[in-house]
XYZ file of C-alpha atoms in Angstrom:
593
model
C 16.828 76.136 -187.873
C 14.918 75.096 -190.984
C 16.479 75.225 -194.401
C 16.200 78.616 -196.015
C 15.809 80.416 -192.708
C 18.226 83.263 -192.148
C 18.771 84.731 -188.713
C 20.447 88.075 -188.245
C 21.076 88.692 -184.553
C 22.161 92.167 -183.580
C 25.891 92.146 -182.977
C 27.814 94.821 -181.157
C 29.454 97.148 -183.627
C 33.181 97.570 -182.998
C 34.221 101.191 -182.784
C 37.013 101.964 -185.246
C 40.376 103.146 -183.918
C 39.582 106.639 -185.160
C 36.520 106.766 -182.879
C 38.554 105.741 -179.816
C 41.244 108.298 -180.592
C 38.674 111.073 -180.997
C 37.136 110.316 -177.604
C 40.654 110.263 -176.088
C 41.409 113.686 -177.584
C 38.220 115.045 -176.025
C 39.289 113.618 -172.656
C 42.777 115.147 -172.922
C 41.312 118.560 -173.726
C 38.870 118.337 -170.813
C 41.528 117.254 -168.282
C 43.934 119.866 -169.614
C 41.631 122.634 -168.377
C 42.012 121.455 -164.752
C 45.680 120.399 -164.486
C 47.937 123.428 -165.245
C 47.330 125.581 -162.156
C 47.998 122.953 -159.440
C 50.988 121.582 -161.382
C 52.422 125.123 -161.716
C 52.200 125.595 -157.939
C 54.036 122.313 -157.357
C 56.759 123.376 -159.776
C 57.287 126.571 -157.771
C 57.697 124.473 -154.586
C 60.214 122.187 -156.258
C 62.229 125.172 -157.517
C 62.232 126.535 -153.984
C 63.795 123.289 -152.716
C 66.503 123.548 -155.349
C 67.536 126.996 -154.198
C 68.991 125.504 -150.998
C 71.411 123.087 -152.728
C 71.964 124.595 -156.172
C 73.078 127.935 -157.587
C 70.042 130.202 -157.927
C 70.160 130.374 -161.701
C 69.666 126.608 -162.077
C 66.292 126.368 -160.225
C 65.202 129.621 -161.870
C 66.072 128.319 -165.347
C 64.353 124.998 -164.671
C 61.226 126.759 -163.396
C 61.070 128.943 -166.505
C 61.471 125.859 -168.708
C 58.842 123.899 -166.782
C 56.282 126.711 -166.804
C 56.908 127.346 -170.488
C 56.455 123.673 -171.256
C 53.239 123.625 -169.180
C 51.888 126.611 -171.129
C 52.743 125.068 -174.517
C 51.176 121.749 -173.480
C 48.033 123.530 -172.263
C 47.559 125.394 -175.542
C 48.343 122.411 -177.790
C 46.005 120.000 -175.998
C 43.206 122.585 -175.965
C 43.557 122.999 -179.745
C 43.620 119.281 -180.619
C 39.806 118.761 -180.811
C 39.532 121.702 -183.222
C 42.156 120.390 -185.678
C 39.644 118.411 -187.726
C 41.853 118.573 -190.822
C 44.350 116.245 -189.066
C 43.757 112.580 -188.407
C 42.963 111.526 -184.860
C 46.024 109.274 -184.748
C 48.292 112.163 -185.725
C 46.808 114.345 -183.003
C 47.304 111.598 -180.410
C 50.960 111.370 -181.455
C 51.301 115.100 -180.827
C 49.887 114.594 -177.343
C 52.406 111.776 -176.838
C 55.339 114.071 -177.722
C 54.039 116.635 -175.232
C 53.803 113.928 -172.548
C 57.429 112.959 -173.209
C 58.587 116.572 -173.079
C 56.693 117.195 -169.826
C 58.008 113.978 -168.269
C 61.610 114.798 -169.175
C 61.267 118.348 -167.846
C 59.969 117.109 -164.499
C 62.568 114.352 -164.462
C 65.368 116.956 -164.432
C 64.570 117.574 -160.779
C 66.016 114.152 -159.932
C 69.549 115.395 -160.650
C 69.364 117.246 -157.319
C 68.208 114.100 -155.481
C 71.649 113.113 -154.007
C 72.014 116.598 -152.481
C 68.683 116.570 -150.630
C 68.071 115.433 -147.067
C 65.637 112.647 -146.098
C 62.622 114.947 -145.761
C 63.245 116.682 -149.063
C 63.792 113.360 -150.823
C 60.498 112.062 -149.398
C 58.716 115.229 -150.526
C 60.090 114.953 -154.074
C 59.196 111.244 -154.144
C 55.598 111.804 -152.994
C 55.214 114.689 -155.425
C 56.493 112.582 -158.330
C 54.320 109.583 -157.437
C 51.274 111.859 -157.143
C 51.839 113.232 -160.645
C 52.401 109.721 -161.988
C 49.208 108.456 -160.353
C 47.194 111.395 -161.681
C 48.475 110.629 -165.175
C 46.460 107.381 -165.145
C 43.274 109.456 -165.215
C 44.426 112.345 -167.395
C 45.722 109.997 -170.142
C 43.057 107.259 -169.707
C 46.020 104.905 -169.251
C 46.960 105.055 -172.939
C 50.509 103.621 -172.988
C 51.723 106.006 -175.700
C 50.771 108.922 -173.412
C 51.213 107.488 -169.945
C 54.665 105.853 -170.277
C 56.462 108.789 -172.019
C 55.330 110.971 -169.116
C 55.934 108.629 -166.173
C 59.134 106.800 -167.186
C 61.510 109.800 -167.406
C 59.880 111.455 -164.393
C 59.513 108.550 -161.928
C 61.379 105.472 -163.182
C 64.806 106.631 -161.832
C 63.436 107.015 -158.271
C 63.844 103.369 -157.103
C 67.464 103.332 -158.316
C 68.257 106.708 -156.727
C 66.924 105.547 -153.352
C 68.973 102.370 -153.595
C 72.341 103.865 -154.601
C 72.223 107.142 -152.619
C 71.621 106.298 -148.960
C 70.676 109.086 -146.629
C 72.877 110.800 -144.002
C 71.831 108.259 -141.349
C 73.604 105.503 -143.284
C 70.459 103.357 -143.022
C 71.017 101.645 -146.340
C 68.551 98.809 -145.846
C 65.715 101.318 -145.343
C 66.616 103.222 -148.490
C 66.900 99.941 -150.409
C 63.492 98.903 -149.126
C 62.005 102.215 -150.218
C 63.523 101.690 -153.663
C 61.950 98.224 -153.907
C 58.559 99.562 -152.743
C 58.753 102.331 -155.316
C 59.536 99.803 -158.021
C 56.562 97.689 -156.921
C 54.285 100.736 -156.846
C 55.273 101.787 -160.380
C 54.648 98.233 -161.592
C 51.162 98.269 -160.007
C 50.564 101.728 -161.449
C 51.393 100.452 -164.928
C 48.825 97.672 -164.436
C 46.203 100.196 -163.325
C 46.941 102.294 -166.388
C 46.449 99.238 -168.594
C 43.095 98.498 -166.908
C 42.057 102.128 -167.231
C 42.754 102.065 -170.966
C 40.803 98.838 -171.406
C 37.829 100.310 -169.524
C 38.021 103.480 -171.577
C 38.024 101.628 -174.893
C 35.149 99.399 -173.731
C 33.087 102.440 -172.750
C 33.729 103.939 -176.180
C 32.707 100.638 -177.767
C 29.473 100.621 -175.769
C 28.617 104.196 -176.688
C 29.511 103.510 -180.316
C 27.305 100.422 -180.302
C 24.406 102.329 -178.756
C 24.744 105.099 -181.315
C 24.949 102.598 -184.173
C 21.899 100.779 -182.798
C 19.983 104.036 -182.455
C 20.856 104.897 -186.044
C 19.644 101.463 -187.164
C 16.425 101.862 -185.207
C 15.916 105.366 -186.597
C 16.482 104.074 -190.119
C 14.128 101.149 -189.519
C 11.496 103.533 -188.150
C 11.902 105.795 -191.160
C 11.561 102.804 -193.481
C 8.435 101.715 -191.609
C 6.992 105.217 -191.881
C 7.797 105.330 -195.585
C 6.214 101.909 -196.057
C 3.132 103.079 -194.173
C 2.920 106.220 -196.322
C 3.366 104.114 -199.454
C 0.605 101.813 -198.261
C -1.674 104.778 -197.594
C -0.945 106.256 -201.036
C -1.579 102.869 -202.661
C -4.879 102.415 -200.835
C -5.948 105.909 -201.782
C -4.999 105.415 -205.438
C -6.583 101.970 -205.636
C -9.717 103.216 -203.886
C -9.976 106.215 -206.225
C -9.546 104.146 -209.389
C -12.127 101.585 -208.237
C -14.621 104.136 -206.967
C -14.853 106.011 -210.255
C -16.486 103.223 -212.329
C -18.387 101.919 -209.311
C -19.813 105.392 -208.751
C -21.037 105.495 -212.345
C -22.622 102.058 -211.970
C -24.266 103.130 -208.723
C -25.716 106.256 -210.328
C -27.188 104.281 -213.219
C -28.551 101.570 -210.932
C -30.093 104.247 -208.698
C -31.701 105.847 -211.750
C -33.115 102.465 -212.799
C -34.440 101.840 -209.292
C -36.523 105.023 -209.549
C -38.340 103.641 -212.569
C -41.280 101.244 -212.446
C -39.923 97.792 -213.252
C -41.374 94.364 -212.591
C -40.457 90.705 -212.764
C -36.998 89.796 -213.979
C -36.120 93.458 -214.681
C -36.724 94.336 -211.031
C -34.746 91.262 -209.967
C -31.787 92.355 -212.108
C -31.922 95.901 -210.735
C -32.080 94.637 -207.139
C -29.140 92.284 -207.761
C -27.095 95.099 -209.282
C -27.926 97.259 -206.269
C -26.801 94.520 -203.869
C -23.518 93.908 -205.706
C -22.839 97.639 -205.864
C -23.567 97.960 -202.145
C -21.212 95.073 -201.294
C -18.355 96.588 -203.283
C -19.056 99.978 -201.787
C -18.844 98.534 -198.268
C -15.435 97.010 -198.969
C -14.175 100.302 -200.367
C -15.566 102.049 -197.298
C -13.207 99.940 -195.219
C -10.303 101.317 -197.235
C -11.743 104.786 -196.687
C -11.932 104.190 -192.935
C -8.219 103.340 -192.893
C -7.392 106.492 -194.869
C -9.519 108.660 -192.563
C -7.798 107.219 -189.513
C -4.377 107.785 -191.098
C -5.338 111.359 -191.952
C -6.605 112.074 -188.452
C -9.801 113.656 -189.817
C -12.142 111.167 -188.163
C -13.385 112.971 -185.054
C -15.872 111.394 -182.625
C -19.195 113.189 -182.081
C -20.232 112.207 -178.576
C -23.868 111.749 -177.583
C -25.708 110.042 -174.759
C -26.927 106.663 -175.987
C -28.724 103.650 -174.575
C -26.435 100.737 -175.380
C -29.250 98.207 -175.031
C -31.402 100.051 -177.557
C -28.399 100.396 -179.852
C -27.820 96.642 -179.753
C -31.496 95.998 -180.466
C -31.322 98.249 -183.525
C -28.098 96.567 -184.587
C -29.681 93.141 -184.068
C -32.653 94.095 -186.225
C -30.322 95.427 -188.928
C -28.048 92.348 -189.035
C -30.607 89.626 -188.372
C -31.656 89.004 -191.973
C -28.037 88.878 -193.178
C -27.006 86.408 -190.456
C -30.046 84.156 -190.830
C -29.494 84.093 -194.595
C -26.249 82.235 -193.802
C -28.178 79.557 -191.930
C -27.181 80.850 -188.504
C -29.181 81.841 -185.451
C -28.770 85.316 -184.021
C -29.222 85.771 -180.284
C -29.675 89.052 -178.437
C -29.091 89.315 -174.688
C -29.038 93.034 -173.914
C -30.964 94.859 -171.184
C -32.016 98.441 -171.900
C -31.272 101.402 -169.680
C -27.457 101.084 -169.892
C -26.448 104.580 -170.919
C -23.062 106.003 -171.827
C -21.581 108.910 -173.721
C -20.003 107.829 -176.996
C -20.153 108.308 -180.757
C -23.039 106.039 -181.816
C -22.056 106.090 -185.487
C -18.497 104.921 -184.864
C -19.564 102.419 -182.201
C -22.113 100.934 -184.591
C -19.358 100.711 -187.196
C -17.306 98.689 -184.725
C -20.276 96.411 -183.957
C -21.060 95.891 -187.643
C -17.463 94.869 -188.352
C -17.431 92.440 -185.414
C -20.839 90.959 -186.244
C -20.105 90.690 -189.950
C -16.748 89.067 -189.181
C -18.393 86.557 -186.821
C -21.023 85.616 -189.420
C -18.490 85.218 -192.244
C -16.352 82.744 -190.334
C -19.112 80.717 -188.664
C -20.469 77.774 -190.648
C -23.111 76.605 -188.183
C -24.504 77.583 -184.832
C -25.193 81.131 -183.703
C -23.924 84.671 -183.371
C -24.730 86.204 -179.979
C -24.848 89.875 -179.040
C -24.532 90.304 -175.295
C -24.446 93.302 -172.944
C -23.334 93.181 -169.314
C -22.393 95.858 -166.763
C -19.435 95.365 -164.430
C -18.810 98.250 -162.087
C -18.439 101.379 -164.162
C -17.918 99.519 -167.438
C -20.372 98.148 -170.005
C -19.126 94.980 -171.691
C -20.510 94.369 -175.167
C -19.560 90.966 -176.553
C -20.001 89.458 -179.992
C -19.791 85.669 -179.712
C -19.742 83.085 -182.468
C -19.527 79.301 -182.725
C -17.044 79.271 -185.593
C -13.732 77.506 -186.079
C -11.869 79.814 -183.706
C -8.526 81.524 -184.102
C -5.203 79.787 -183.278
C -3.451 81.278 -180.263
C -0.442 82.335 -182.344
C -2.639 84.391 -184.690
C -4.980 86.099 -182.224
C -2.899 89.264 -182.135
C -2.153 89.222 -185.868
C -5.845 89.303 -186.869
C -5.910 92.964 -185.801
C -3.333 93.807 -188.483
C -4.446 95.212 -191.816
C -5.218 92.677 -194.570
C -4.499 89.686 -192.307
C -7.017 86.849 -192.496
C -7.165 83.421 -190.875
C -8.045 80.469 -193.073
C -8.541 82.390 -196.306
C -5.472 81.646 -198.447
C -7.549 81.806 -201.621
C -8.610 85.385 -200.704
C -12.300 84.595 -201.019
C -13.915 88.000 -201.623
C -16.980 86.998 -199.630
C -14.765 86.973 -196.528
C -13.765 90.593 -196.980
C -10.384 92.284 -197.245
C -9.013 91.547 -193.788
C -9.562 95.134 -192.594
C -12.519 94.659 -190.255
C -10.667 93.913 -187.024
C -7.959 96.455 -187.801
C -10.650 99.121 -188.068
C -12.266 97.794 -184.869
C -9.062 98.252 -182.890
C -8.303 101.710 -184.281
C -11.854 103.034 -183.870
C -12.055 101.570 -180.362
C -8.818 103.312 -179.425
C -10.232 106.557 -180.827
C -13.339 106.136 -178.633
C -11.416 105.035 -175.534
C -12.916 101.542 -175.648
C -10.947 98.451 -174.669
C -10.960 95.400 -176.956
C -10.429 91.833 -175.740
C -10.413 88.729 -177.936
C -10.820 85.191 -176.604
C -10.932 82.217 -178.935
C -10.859 78.422 -178.620
C -10.198 76.127 -181.560
C -13.436 74.639 -182.960
C -15.468 76.315 -180.198
C -15.708 79.876 -181.412
C -14.505 83.408 -180.763
C -15.669 86.135 -178.406
C -14.675 89.777 -178.865
C -15.572 92.019 -175.941
C -15.731 95.809 -175.959
C -15.174 97.526 -172.610
C -17.154 100.801 -172.802
C -16.664 103.251 -169.887
C -19.950 104.416 -168.359
C -19.362 108.093 -167.661
C -20.735 111.469 -168.684
C -24.248 112.918 -168.538
C -26.676 114.387 -171.035
C -30.118 115.934 -170.858
C -31.783 113.349 -173.040
C -31.232 110.321 -175.188
C -31.005 110.774 -178.961
C -34.326 111.337 -180.597
C -35.932 108.513 -182.525
C -35.198 108.395 -186.220
C -37.428 110.463 -188.452
C -39.534 108.478 -190.906
C -38.124 108.310 -194.429
C -39.004 111.265 -196.604
C -39.232 111.838 -200.343
C -37.992 115.215 -201.550
C -38.961 117.143 -204.661
C -36.212 118.742 -206.741
C -38.307 119.724 -209.746
C -36.992 122.770 -211.560
C -33.662 122.838 -209.751
C -30.414 123.267 -211.684
C -27.351 121.284 -210.661
C -23.839 121.966 -212.002
C -21.894 118.685 -212.158
C -18.098 119.056 -212.435
C -16.177 115.843 -213.089
C -13.365 114.997 -215.499
C -14.810 111.495 -216.097
C -17.430 111.581 -218.882
C -19.098 108.393 -217.675
C -19.567 109.883 -214.199
C -21.123 113.045 -215.640
C -23.527 111.019 -217.770
C -24.487 108.780 -214.857
C -25.067 111.759 -212.568
C -27.118 113.544 -215.242
C -29.343 110.501 -215.749
C -29.965 110.178 -212.006
C -30.540 113.910 -211.440
C -33.013 114.042 -214.305
C -34.897 111.122 -212.738
C -35.062 113.263 -209.565
C -36.521 116.147 -211.550
C -33.394 118.312 -211.817
C -31.874 119.882 -214.883
C -28.142 119.236 -215.173
C -25.200 121.329 -216.391
C -22.052 119.268 -217.121
C -18.450 120.502 -216.941
C -15.092 118.733 -217.001
C -13.001 121.679 -215.778
C -13.168 125.119 -214.209
C -13.391 126.952 -217.528
C -16.467 125.004 -218.638
C -18.040 125.340 -215.196
C -17.648 129.134 -215.300
C -19.143 129.328 -218.782
C -22.209 127.305 -217.743
C -22.620 129.171 -214.442
C -22.501 132.601 -216.096
C -25.121 131.491 -218.613
C -27.404 129.990 -215.981
C -26.672 130.220 -212.289
C -26.883 126.766 -210.713
C -28.816 126.072 -207.528
C -26.115 123.690 -206.329
C -22.648 122.506 -207.399
C -21.532 118.875 -207.262
C -17.787 118.752 -207.963
C -15.186 116.022 -208.015
C -12.308 116.808 -205.665
C -9.443 115.913 -207.988
C -9.663 117.047 -211.599
C -7.094 117.006 -214.370
C -4.098 119.295 -214.865
C -3.729 119.848 -211.110
C -7.156 121.479 -210.797
C -9.410 120.638 -207.845
C -13.124 120.862 -207.174
C -12.318 123.312 -204.395
C -10.704 125.622 -206.980
C -13.706 125.346 -209.318
C -16.235 126.013 -206.562
C -14.268 129.098 -205.487
C -14.180 130.412 -209.063
C -17.924 129.874 -209.622
C -18.851 131.467 -206.286
C -16.627 134.462 -207.104
C -18.348 134.818 -210.490
C -22.051 134.267 -209.684
C -22.297 134.545 -205.906
C -22.746 132.122 -203.033
C -23.873 128.697 -204.186
C -24.427 125.564 -202.051
C -21.684 123.096 -202.929
C -20.712 119.492 -202.320
C -17.499 117.645 -203.095
C -17.815 114.083 -204.361
C -14.561 112.165 -204.673
C -13.045 108.743 -204.955
C -9.757 110.083 -203.575
C -9.162 108.887 -200.015
C -5.563 110.074 -199.581
C -5.101 111.598 -196.113
C -3.832 114.915 -197.466
C -6.892 115.189 -199.718
C -9.215 114.548 -196.791
C -7.442 117.237 -194.792
C -7.613 119.626 -197.754
C -11.394 119.254 -198.009
C -11.759 119.665 -194.256
C -9.748 122.910 -194.322
C -11.883 124.249 -197.189
C -15.035 123.790 -195.111
C -16.896 122.016 -197.948
C -18.650 118.755 -197.160
C -17.131 115.723 -198.858
C -18.924 112.549 -199.924
C -16.988 109.576 -201.211
C -17.798 107.656 -204.334
C -19.847 105.626 -204.810
C -22.618 107.860 -203.455
C -25.893 106.063 -202.781
C -29.267 107.478 -203.722
C -30.428 108.160 -200.127
C -27.212 110.037 -199.332
C -27.431 112.121 -202.496
C -31.115 112.939 -201.924
C -30.384 113.897 -198.334
C -27.555 116.248 -199.271
C -29.546 117.892 -202.083
C -32.443 118.417 -199.686
C -30.098 119.908 -197.081
C -28.548 122.351 -199.528
C -31.736 123.258 -201.430
C -34.229 123.185 -198.556
C -36.448 121.059 -200.773
C -39.998 120.343 -199.568
C -40.583 116.783 -198.445
C -43.390 114.414 -197.644
C -43.304 111.347 -195.422
C -43.531 107.884 -196.837
C -46.511 105.811 -195.783
């Protein structure tokens, strides 16, 4: 053990005496329900034997006493578990007094022993030993219950056999019986002791299991709370970062629509690239929040995996080669499966981007193979590899290998976590193999099942839409966001109405009905964009609406989904905004080129 290391092995919790006594009381009450009737019948038989050698009133009086004692004992033991206002130890003492009283009552029968013949003596002896043996189970062998019952009832038997020989004058036989009885009672006491030890150990085990279950439940609750806290933190951090980034993106998009040349164009392009990089990292946080919220649902289509990899290769090639690496594609076409192409491409982008970030020289290879009914897509690199002890940990959130300085260019450590969770959502297996200084291979096992009428249609050429003369109501409590959105919308030909709350939005809408509403999801004073949209629609009629938010909390995502209003997350890029405006406004479009 190294210095400063603390180990805390799980130790068996010792049940307190109170716990053992409570379990014993439960046992006494349970056994008490079964014992009275057979014992009462035996008492009647014993009284019948006494009638032959004693005046009738003596057996009758003893029987009345014995039955009365049995009834009192039955009622008291049945009530013990319900007497929660008394301590367990006090209730056990009560049971001990009842055992003593019962033992003494039954022991009175031994006064008639010298007057009985051999058969009757044997019957009384067997009856007494049977009751004593049964007491081991009914008292769990607890000495304070077992001995007060057995000693007055059975302990005199060996002596009575020894000093009162039978009519046949066979004293050595009676003496032997007395010795055997003494030996049997000694063995019975040992069995009672073992029974009590086993009982207490069983209580200890159950107590330990319950304590362990409580610890595990508490640990699980703490883990759930930590996970919720993490989700809330990610959502809050994402929201606070998205707000200014969204404003920057809107202004950069507005600048990109203007004719600029030379260094001005270079600055605009650089700003666009930086904004896109930050947006991608925030999108990873959004992916985690969507997965936590359970609102990410696959949309299955029939796809050609080979064609998908070719498109992915074309998309990533420039980025990978810019790092001085080769990019290799080995993927036959015609391998079709039913999956969500958007989510699968997200998985491939994360794997490819991760491979490129941690490979200094060599190549990144995209490979597709079919084995039986499974397509195996592998992303291979020639990087430094991942140590064996960390290969499972790299799938945890925010965990990175070889990045102690938290170099932002290497991401946030969410890529592989998202890969595993999205793959699980799609029913895709993930296997990682890595050798030190030789590289890493991550393989996706995609089931080849399902049919469709046709493959997805080819992408439509890019279009430019016209929004001239359209009025857009922008609702956002951040002034900088409203200004940025107004600047961009005006560059697109729209006129813009700005509102920071529902009251302002209603005033603008009543004065001039908007063609579309763009509202932030979370406003101030507990107001939401959903509330504002509902108020405006109620006032001026149905209006196409879109929520734009930097809030990625799972409950917010679910709230927007329930409202049935499409939600875009800040920062919103120009193509996405143009596409949504065109969808809602049915704007005319022309193809580029």
